[in-house]
Amino acid sequence: MAAERPRGLLLDAMGTLIGLRKSVGHTYAEAACRHGLSLEAEALNAAFRTVFAAAPPLAFPSLQGAALRQAEQDWWTARVNATLEAVGVERPPAELGPELFHCFADAGLWQPYPEVPALLQRWHRQGLKLAVVSNFDSRLEPLLEQLGLRNWLHAVVVSSAVGAAKPEPAPLLLALEQLALPGSAVWHVGDSHDDAAAAAAAGLRCVRVQRP
């Protein structure tokens, strides 16, 4: 039996709608070079994957405004420092973490996957309510705006502001509230196990995206 057509979609961001034009390691290596450090991009990529997998959730209950933004920057600075230390940098430059935090706010580093703009426009035209739900931070909504995707979305929910990250269901439940739809009428689309687990906990059907 075919599944009933949804009335809304909750969409993951990184790895689902948008991706980096070049790897994290390449951007880290370029920034490190400006501080007199010569590092290999592939070594940085491997170190970042390990550091990121072990990181605490990017989520800050009860914070907002400038305090939230500072907590986001501090979280990412800690990941930058741990990545550099993992490839042998004993004392990462203090300026490098904040510099990279602002660097990744530049839409020039990101791109929508080729089919995404047309799909969002089509779904919006068909009357589907769309929300992005991401384990990311306050940089995401301006990025989606600059990439030309924000106009098709009813809401953007990020874990840092919600105070909980997928696989916890809270970000998805908040998005359902903002769309004013029940979970039975909404599917979640994402590329990770955390997306599938969060959708199951929130009572949503999950459609998994698998990109190369």
PDB file of C-alpha atoms in Angstrom:
ATOM      1  CA  MET A   1       0.000   0.000   0.000  1.00  0.00           C
ATOM      2  CA  ALA A   2       1.394   3.407  -0.947  1.00  0.00           C
ATOM      3  CA  ALA A   3       2.118   5.818   1.882  1.00  0.00           C
ATOM      4  CA  GLU A   4      -0.241   8.742   2.224  1.00  0.00           C
ATOM      5  CA  ARG A   5       1.163  11.911   0.685  1.00  0.00           C
ATOM      6  CA  PRO A   6       2.577  14.199   3.376  1.00  0.00           C
ATOM      7  CA  ARG A   7       1.429  17.767   3.982  1.00  0.00           C
ATOM      8  CA  GLY A   8       4.840  18.875   5.214  1.00  0.00           C
ATOM      9  CA  LEU A   9       8.519  17.970   5.081  1.00  0.00           C
ATOM     10  CA  LEU A  10      11.234  18.500   7.677  1.00  0.00           C
ATOM     11  CA  LEU A  11      14.555  18.692   5.860  1.00  0.00           C
ATOM     12  CA  ASP A  12      18.062  18.200   7.189  1.00  0.00           C
ATOM     13  CA  ALA A  13      20.569  20.747   5.864  1.00  0.00           C
ATOM     14  CA  MET A  14      24.200  19.613   5.604  1.00  0.00           C
ATOM     15  CA  GLY A  15      24.515  16.517   3.451  1.00  0.00           C
ATOM     16  CA  THR A  16      20.850  16.729   2.426  1.00  0.00           C
ATOM     17  CA  LEU A  17      20.216  20.192   0.960  1.00  0.00           C
ATOM     18  CA  ILE A  18      23.669  21.766   0.927  1.00  0.00           C
ATOM     19  CA  GLY A  19      27.318  20.736   1.027  1.00  0.00           C
ATOM     20  CA  LEU A  20      30.762  22.306   1.103  1.00  0.00           C
ATOM     21  CA  ARG A  21      32.515  23.248  -2.128  1.00  0.00           C
ATOM     22  CA  LYS A  22      35.793  21.977  -0.660  1.00  0.00           C
ATOM     23  CA  SER A  23      36.543  19.855   2.367  1.00  0.00           C
ATOM     24  CA  VAL A  24      36.773  21.071   5.949  1.00  0.00           C
ATOM     25  CA  GLY A  25      40.428  20.024   5.914  1.00  0.00           C
ATOM     26  CA  HIS A  26      41.220  22.221   2.914  1.00  0.00           C
ATOM     27  CA  THR A  27      39.645  25.278   4.551  1.00  0.00           C
ATOM     28  CA  TYR A  28      41.382  24.563   7.859  1.00  0.00           C
ATOM     29  CA  ALA A  29      44.723  24.127   6.077  1.00  0.00           C
ATOM     30  CA  GLU A  30      44.329  27.408   4.200  1.00  0.00           C
ATOM     31  CA  ALA A  31      43.476  29.277   7.396  1.00  0.00           C
ATOM     32  CA  ALA A  32      46.343  27.628   9.286  1.00  0.00           C
ATOM     33  CA  CYS A  33      48.750  28.655   6.534  1.00  0.00           C
ATOM     34  CA  ARG A  34      47.838  32.292   7.162  1.00  0.00           C
ATOM     35  CA  HIS A  35      49.091  31.736  10.708  1.00  0.00           C
ATOM     36  CA  GLY A  36      52.381  30.171   9.624  1.00  0.00           C
ATOM     37  CA  LEU A  37      51.313  26.522   9.940  1.00  0.00           C
ATOM     38  CA  SER A  38      51.802  24.022   7.114  1.00  0.00           C
ATOM     39  CA  LEU A  39      49.232  21.244   7.516  1.00  0.00           C
ATOM     40  CA  GLU A  40      47.897  18.506   5.216  1.00  0.00           C
ATOM     41  CA  ALA A  41      44.229  18.779   4.295  1.00  0.00           C
ATOM     42  CA  GLU A  42      43.608  15.031   4.338  1.00  0.00           C
ATOM     43  CA  ALA A  43      45.148  14.652   7.804  1.00  0.00           C
ATOM     44  CA  LEU A  44      42.944  17.482   9.015  1.00  0.00           C
ATOM     45  CA  ASN A  45      39.891  15.847   7.456  1.00  0.00           C
ATOM     46  CA  ALA A  46      40.568  12.580   9.258  1.00  0.00           C
ATOM     47  CA  ALA A  47      41.208  14.357  12.560  1.00  0.00           C
ATOM     48  CA  PHE A  48      38.074  16.489  12.206  1.00  0.00           C
ATOM     49  CA  ARG A  49      35.871  13.436  11.596  1.00  0.00           C
ATOM     50  CA  THR A  50      37.134  11.841  14.815  1.00  0.00           C
ATOM     51  CA  VAL A  51      36.830  15.056  16.832  1.00  0.00           C
ATOM     52  CA  PHE A  52      33.354  15.842  15.507  1.00  0.00           C
ATOM     53  CA  ALA A  53      32.063  12.328  16.204  1.00  0.00           C
ATOM     54  CA  ALA A  54      33.152  12.619  19.841  1.00  0.00           C
ATOM     55  CA  ALA A  55      31.849  16.165  20.371  1.00  0.00           C
ATOM     56  CA  PRO A  56      29.012  17.023  22.765  1.00  0.00           C
ATOM     57  CA  PRO A  57      25.744  18.176  21.171  1.00  0.00           C
ATOM     58  CA  LEU A  58      25.758  21.597  19.546  1.00  0.00           C
ATOM     59  CA  ALA A  59      22.915  22.705  21.793  1.00  0.00           C
ATOM     60  CA  PHE A  60      22.631  25.408  24.444  1.00  0.00           C
ATOM     61  CA  PRO A  61      19.454  25.404  26.538  1.00  0.00           C
ATOM     62  CA  SER A  62      18.219  28.813  27.693  1.00  0.00           C
ATOM     63  CA  LEU A  63      20.735  30.858  25.696  1.00  0.00           C
ATOM     64  CA  GLN A  64      19.791  33.424  23.079  1.00  0.00           C
ATOM     65  CA  GLY A  65      21.130  36.502  21.361  1.00  0.00           C
ATOM     66  CA  ALA A  66      24.779  37.390  21.898  1.00  0.00           C
ATOM     67  CA  ALA A  67      25.235  34.707  24.578  1.00  0.00           C
ATOM     68  CA  LEU A  68      24.058  32.018  22.166  1.00  0.00           C
ATOM     69  CA  ARG A  69      26.308  33.278  19.377  1.00  0.00           C
ATOM     70  CA  GLN A  70      29.315  33.267  21.710  1.00  0.00           C
ATOM     71  CA  ALA A  71      28.536  29.724  22.873  1.00  0.00           C
ATOM     72  CA  GLU A  72      28.319  28.585  19.247  1.00  0.00           C
ATOM     73  CA  GLN A  73      31.677  30.165  18.427  1.00  0.00           C
ATOM     74  CA  ASP A  74      33.281  28.663  21.539  1.00  0.00           C
ATOM     75  CA  TRP A  75      31.923  25.197  20.646  1.00  0.00           C
ATOM     76  CA  TRP A  76      33.404  25.348  17.161  1.00  0.00           C
ATOM     77  CA  THR A  77      36.681  26.857  18.420  1.00  0.00           C
ATOM     78  CA  ALA A  78      37.061  23.854  20.719  1.00  0.00           C
ATOM     79  CA  ARG A  79      36.586  21.522  17.722  1.00  0.00           C
ATOM     80  CA  VAL A  80      39.132  23.491  15.679  1.00  0.00           C
ATOM     81  CA  ASN A  81      41.693  23.370  18.477  1.00  0.00           C
ATOM     82  CA  ALA A  82      41.159  19.651  19.059  1.00  0.00           C
ATOM     83  CA  THR A  83      41.532  18.965  15.324  1.00  0.00           C
ATOM     84  CA  LEU A  84      44.801  20.887  15.109  1.00  0.00           C
ATOM     85  CA  GLU A  85      46.138  19.250  18.262  1.00  0.00           C
ATOM     86  CA  ALA A  86      45.323  15.842  16.762  1.00  0.00           C
ATOM     87  CA  VAL A  87      47.661  16.572  13.819  1.00  0.00           C
ATOM     88  CA  GLY A  88      50.483  17.750  16.060  1.00  0.00           C
ATOM     89  CA  VAL A  89      49.906  21.477  16.656  1.00  0.00           C
ATOM     90  CA  GLU A  90      50.740  21.952  20.331  1.00  0.00           C
ATOM     91  CA  ARG A  91      49.316  25.454  20.681  1.00  0.00           C
ATOM     92  CA  PRO A  92      46.695  26.352  18.058  1.00  0.00           C
ATOM     93  CA  PRO A  93      46.612  30.120  17.411  1.00  0.00           C
ATOM     94  CA  ALA A  94      43.923  31.702  19.583  1.00  0.00           C
ATOM     95  CA  GLU A  95      42.546  33.643  16.611  1.00  0.00           C
ATOM     96  CA  LEU A  96      42.129  30.605  14.350  1.00  0.00           C
ATOM     97  CA  GLY A  97      38.931  29.142  15.830  1.00  0.00           C
ATOM     98  CA  PRO A  98      36.931  32.391  15.709  1.00  0.00           C
ATOM     99  CA  GLU A  99      38.363  33.115  12.252  1.00  0.00           C
ATOM    100  CA  LEU A 100      37.135  29.766  10.929  1.00  0.00           C
ATOM    101  CA  PHE A 101      33.761  30.205  12.645  1.00  0.00           C
ATOM    102  CA  HIS A 102      33.203  33.374  10.627  1.00  0.00           C
ATOM    103  CA  CYS A 103      34.730  31.801   7.516  1.00  0.00           C
ATOM    104  CA  PHE A 104      32.103  29.054   7.415  1.00  0.00           C
ATOM    105  CA  ALA A 105      29.376  31.695   7.631  1.00  0.00           C
ATOM    106  CA  ASP A 106      30.378  32.703   4.078  1.00  0.00           C
ATOM    107  CA  ALA A 107      27.948  31.238   1.556  1.00  0.00           C
ATOM    108  CA  GLY A 108      30.813  31.063  -0.945  1.00  0.00           C
ATOM    109  CA  LEU A 109      32.049  27.938   0.845  1.00  0.00           C
ATOM    110  CA  TRP A 110      28.703  26.180   0.402  1.00  0.00           C
ATOM    111  CA  GLN A 111      26.470  25.090  -2.462  1.00  0.00           C
ATOM    112  CA  PRO A 112      23.038  23.494  -2.789  1.00  0.00           C
ATOM    113  CA  TYR A 113      23.041  20.042  -4.329  1.00  0.00           C
ATOM    114  CA  PRO A 114      22.026  20.410  -7.997  1.00  0.00           C
ATOM    115  CA  GLU A 115      18.453  19.160  -7.703  1.00  0.00           C
ATOM    116  CA  VAL A 116      17.590  20.975  -4.464  1.00  0.00           C
ATOM    117  CA  PRO A 117      16.398  24.431  -5.637  1.00  0.00           C
ATOM    118  CA  ALA A 118      13.956  22.987  -8.150  1.00  0.00           C
ATOM    119  CA  LEU A 119      12.644  20.431  -5.653  1.00  0.00           C
ATOM    120  CA  LEU A 120      12.011  23.035  -2.972  1.00  0.00           C
ATOM    121  CA  GLN A 121      10.237  25.263  -5.448  1.00  0.00           C
ATOM    122  CA  ARG A 122       8.096  22.370  -6.699  1.00  0.00           C
ATOM    123  CA  TRP A 123       7.165  21.175  -3.206  1.00  0.00           C
ATOM    124  CA  HIS A 124       6.305  24.723  -2.148  1.00  0.00           C
ATOM    125  CA  ARG A 125       4.164  25.183  -5.247  1.00  0.00           C
ATOM    126  CA  GLN A 126       2.345  21.908  -4.471  1.00  0.00           C
ATOM    127  CA  GLY A 127       1.363  23.288  -1.078  1.00  0.00           C
ATOM    128  CA  LEU A 128       3.773  21.352   1.143  1.00  0.00           C
ATOM    129  CA  LYS A 129       4.949  23.161   4.268  1.00  0.00           C
ATOM    130  CA  LEU A 130       8.740  22.979   4.470  1.00  0.00           C
ATOM    131  CA  ALA A 131      11.093  23.413   7.419  1.00  0.00           C
ATOM    132  CA  VAL A 132      14.818  22.861   7.762  1.00  0.00           C
ATOM    133  CA  VAL A 133      15.837  21.089  10.979  1.00  0.00           C
ATOM    134  CA  SER A 134      19.592  20.923  11.486  1.00  0.00           C
ATOM    135  CA  ASN A 135      22.215  20.139  14.109  1.00  0.00           C
ATOM    136  CA  PHE A 136      23.836  23.478  13.361  1.00  0.00           C
ATOM    137  CA  ASP A 137      23.768  27.027  14.647  1.00  0.00           C
ATOM    138  CA  SER A 138      22.576  30.566  13.960  1.00  0.00           C
ATOM    139  CA  ARG A 139      24.729  30.881  10.842  1.00  0.00           C
ATOM    140  CA  LEU A 140      22.422  28.510   8.958  1.00  0.00           C
ATOM    141  CA  GLU A 141      19.438  30.753   8.199  1.00  0.00           C
ATOM    142  CA  PRO A 142      21.594  33.533   6.639  1.00  0.00           C
ATOM    143  CA  LEU A 143      23.429  30.867   4.626  1.00  0.00           C
ATOM    144  CA  LEU A 144      20.146  29.500   3.256  1.00  0.00           C
ATOM    145  CA  GLU A 145      19.095  33.050   2.415  1.00  0.00           C
ATOM    146  CA  GLN A 146      22.318  33.746   0.537  1.00  0.00           C
ATOM    147  CA  LEU A 147      22.078  30.404  -1.290  1.00  0.00           C
ATOM    148  CA  GLY A 148      18.572  31.270  -2.526  1.00  0.00           C
ATOM    149  CA  LEU A 149      16.745  28.562  -0.561  1.00  0.00           C
ATOM    150  CA  ARG A 150      15.145  30.437   2.332  1.00  0.00           C
ATOM    151  CA  ASN A 151      12.149  31.747   0.366  1.00  0.00           C
ATOM    152  CA  TRP A 152      10.739  28.237  -0.017  1.00  0.00           C
ATOM    153  CA  LEU A 153      10.897  27.447   3.718  1.00  0.00           C
ATOM    154  CA  HIS A 154       8.309  28.116   6.399  1.00  0.00           C
ATOM    155  CA  ALA A 155      10.793  27.658   9.254  1.00  0.00           C
ATOM    156  CA  VAL A 156      14.457  27.019  10.078  1.00  0.00           C
ATOM    157  CA  VAL A 157      15.213  25.185  13.336  1.00  0.00           C
ATOM    158  CA  VAL A 158      18.791  24.745  14.605  1.00  0.00           C
ATOM    159  CA  SER A 159      19.896  22.582  17.515  1.00  0.00           C
ATOM    160  CA  SER A 160      21.999  25.276  19.164  1.00  0.00           C
ATOM    161  CA  ALA A 161      18.943  27.467  19.763  1.00  0.00           C
ATOM    162  CA  VAL A 162      16.538  24.616  20.585  1.00  0.00           C
ATOM    163  CA  GLY A 163      18.870  23.311  23.287  1.00  0.00           C
ATOM    164  CA  ALA A 164      18.746  19.750  21.938  1.00  0.00           C
ATOM    165  CA  ALA A 165      20.180  18.021  18.885  1.00  0.00           C
ATOM    166  CA  LYS A 166      19.132  15.060  16.779  1.00  0.00           C
ATOM    167  CA  PRO A 167      18.845  12.122  17.567  1.00  0.00           C
ATOM    168  CA  GLU A 168      16.751  13.798  20.263  1.00  0.00           C
ATOM    169  CA  PRO A 169      13.260  14.486  18.876  1.00  0.00           C
ATOM    170  CA  ALA A 170      12.941  18.024  20.318  1.00  0.00           C
ATOM    171  CA  PRO A 171      14.126  19.912  17.184  1.00  0.00           C
ATOM    172  CA  LEU A 172      11.656  18.005  15.003  1.00  0.00           C
ATOM    173  CA  LEU A 173       8.807  18.515  17.474  1.00  0.00           C
ATOM    174  CA  LEU A 174       9.469  22.265  17.548  1.00  0.00           C
ATOM    175  CA  ALA A 175       9.402  22.343  13.739  1.00  0.00           C
ATOM    176  CA  LEU A 176       6.049  20.540  13.748  1.00  0.00           C
ATOM    177  CA  GLU A 177       4.704  23.253  16.069  1.00  0.00           C
ATOM    178  CA  GLN A 178       5.954  25.966  13.746  1.00  0.00           C
ATOM    179  CA  LEU A 179       4.334  24.267  10.740  1.00  0.00           C
ATOM    180  CA  ALA A 180       1.126  23.665  12.748  1.00  0.00           C
ATOM    181  CA  LEU A 181       1.002  20.065  11.511  1.00  0.00           C
ATOM    182  CA  PRO A 182       0.771  16.716  13.321  1.00  0.00           C
ATOM    183  CA  GLY A 183       3.601  14.205  12.983  1.00  0.00           C
ATOM    184  CA  SER A 184       1.313  11.877  11.039  1.00  0.00           C
ATOM    185  CA  ALA A 185       1.171  14.446   8.220  1.00  0.00           C
ATOM    186  CA  VAL A 186       4.929  15.115   7.973  1.00  0.00           C
ATOM    187  CA  TRP A 187       7.976  13.228   6.717  1.00  0.00           C
ATOM    188  CA  HIS A 188      11.564  13.892   7.737  1.00  0.00           C
ATOM    189  CA  VAL A 189      14.262  13.847   5.042  1.00  0.00           C
ATOM    190  CA  GLY A 190      17.876  13.430   6.124  1.00  0.00           C
ATOM    191  CA  ASP A 191      21.136  11.653   5.446  1.00  0.00           C
ATOM    192  CA  SER A 192      22.236  10.318   8.846  1.00  0.00           C
ATOM    193  CA  HIS A 193      21.399   7.747  11.497  1.00  0.00           C
ATOM    194  CA  ASP A 194      20.625  10.673  13.819  1.00  0.00           C
ATOM    195  CA  ASP A 195      17.955  11.834  11.362  1.00  0.00           C
ATOM    196  CA  ALA A 196      16.352   8.389  11.327  1.00  0.00           C
ATOM    197  CA  ALA A 197      16.483   8.058  15.120  1.00  0.00           C
ATOM    198  CA  ALA A 198      15.045  11.535  15.712  1.00  0.00           C
ATOM    199  CA  ALA A 199      12.229  10.903  13.243  1.00  0.00           C
ATOM    200  CA  ALA A 200      11.364   7.591  14.904  1.00  0.00           C
ATOM    201  CA  ALA A 201      11.326   9.236  18.351  1.00  0.00           C
ATOM    202  CA  ALA A 202       9.076  12.026  17.053  1.00  0.00           C
ATOM    203  CA  GLY A 203       6.714   9.617  15.296  1.00  0.00           C
ATOM    204  CA  LEU A 204       7.617  10.736  11.762  1.00  0.00           C
ATOM    205  CA  ARG A 205       8.366   8.705   8.692  1.00  0.00           C
ATOM    206  CA  CYS A 206      12.006   9.204   7.628  1.00  0.00           C
ATOM    207  CA  VAL A 207      13.261   9.277   4.045  1.00  0.00           C
ATOM    208  CA  ARG A 208      17.025   8.654   3.986  1.00  0.00           C
ATOM    209  CA  VAL A 209      19.203  10.491   1.457  1.00  0.00           C
ATOM    210  CA  GLN A 210      22.424   8.704   0.511  1.00  0.00           C
ATOM    211  CA  ARG A 211      24.893  10.866  -1.363  1.00  0.00           C
ATOM    212  CA  PRO A 212      28.356   9.807  -2.550  1.00  0.00           C
TER     213      PRO A 212
END
